[in-house]
């Protein structure tokens, strides 16, 4: 049997593109200035997200907007983000495929409904540790109030979901806390890094139930069941065509495990992953 040589085919099969959002496809003006992004002059910026008041918050440079437009036209673009179901609504981009949200705790189908078999799996994993998450919330609140250097500068946000998409077929569950997010009001990243080191001492068997991810002014305390990699693996195994190629991009160390499931992956030329590689 002779192995054929490659011949071009006009019938294009769209690959899957699994993409992180914040700091990968767009970023705030503060980061645009800090990173000195090319083609990010004010006349070239495209609004990508808004804040809770509906005001522009994050932007794409001209190059990023061109890249995103190419992704929309040439790939089956799948969102993989830490944003939850409320936060993703403030992203003003025309997504039309699967969405992996809340660090992987939520998967939405192309019509915006929750993927029921995944959501039942996540509910079963999260329900038993609600007490631990409540205890952590209380302990972190006390830690913030008792901090001698800058009390009350830690902003704690529990991310909660009912795992109910509102349809008759959706699972109807009480709301559960999925993970805890902490920011520093004055953007003191070192304080968050120090807190990440202290967290395992605040609650017994912390490491058994949780892991911590820190990226700049974002600290996330996540149950082991919640991970972008777990959700992407579920999609690849159960819902995506295994004959289609896949690639993706992400900016943070938390993205790397899901990216490694794909055929090809990369990172933007700035951000946590890039800095880690550059340091090595």
Tab-separated table of C-alpha atoms in Angstrom, residues 5 11 40 45 56 77 81 97 117 138 160 162 179 187 193 212 221 225 248 256-257 260 265-266 274:
chain	number	residue	atom	x	y	z
A	5	UNK	CA	0.927	12.650	-0.706
A	11	UNK	CA	-13.934	21.477	1.481
A	40	UNK	CA	-3.871	49.581	20.479
A	45	UNK	CA	-9.560	49.880	20.047
A	56	UNK	CA	-16.671	49.969	28.317
A	77	UNK	CA	-14.887	28.833	18.604
A	81	UNK	CA	-13.213	31.123	30.914
A	97	UNK	CA	-20.812	27.518	20.180
A	117	UNK	CA	-25.307	15.687	32.530
A	138	UNK	CA	-16.095	33.306	57.396
A	160	UNK	CA	-22.785	30.876	43.121
A	162	UNK	CA	-28.294	27.125	40.905
A	179	UNK	CA	-15.613	28.889	44.367
A	187	UNK	CA	-4.280	45.990	43.722
A	193	UNK	CA	0.307	35.980	47.068
A	212	UNK	CA	-5.539	27.980	44.904
A	221	UNK	CA	-10.041	29.181	45.953
A	225	UNK	CA	-13.732	19.101	41.100
A	248	UNK	CA	-6.329	26.895	21.820
A	256	UNK	CA	-2.215	25.177	30.682
A	257	UNK	CA	-3.861	21.903	31.851
A	260	UNK	CA	-2.464	20.341	26.942
A	265	UNK	CA	-1.807	25.371	21.909
A	266	UNK	CA	-0.175	28.728	22.490
A	274	UNK	CA	4.540	34.108	28.972
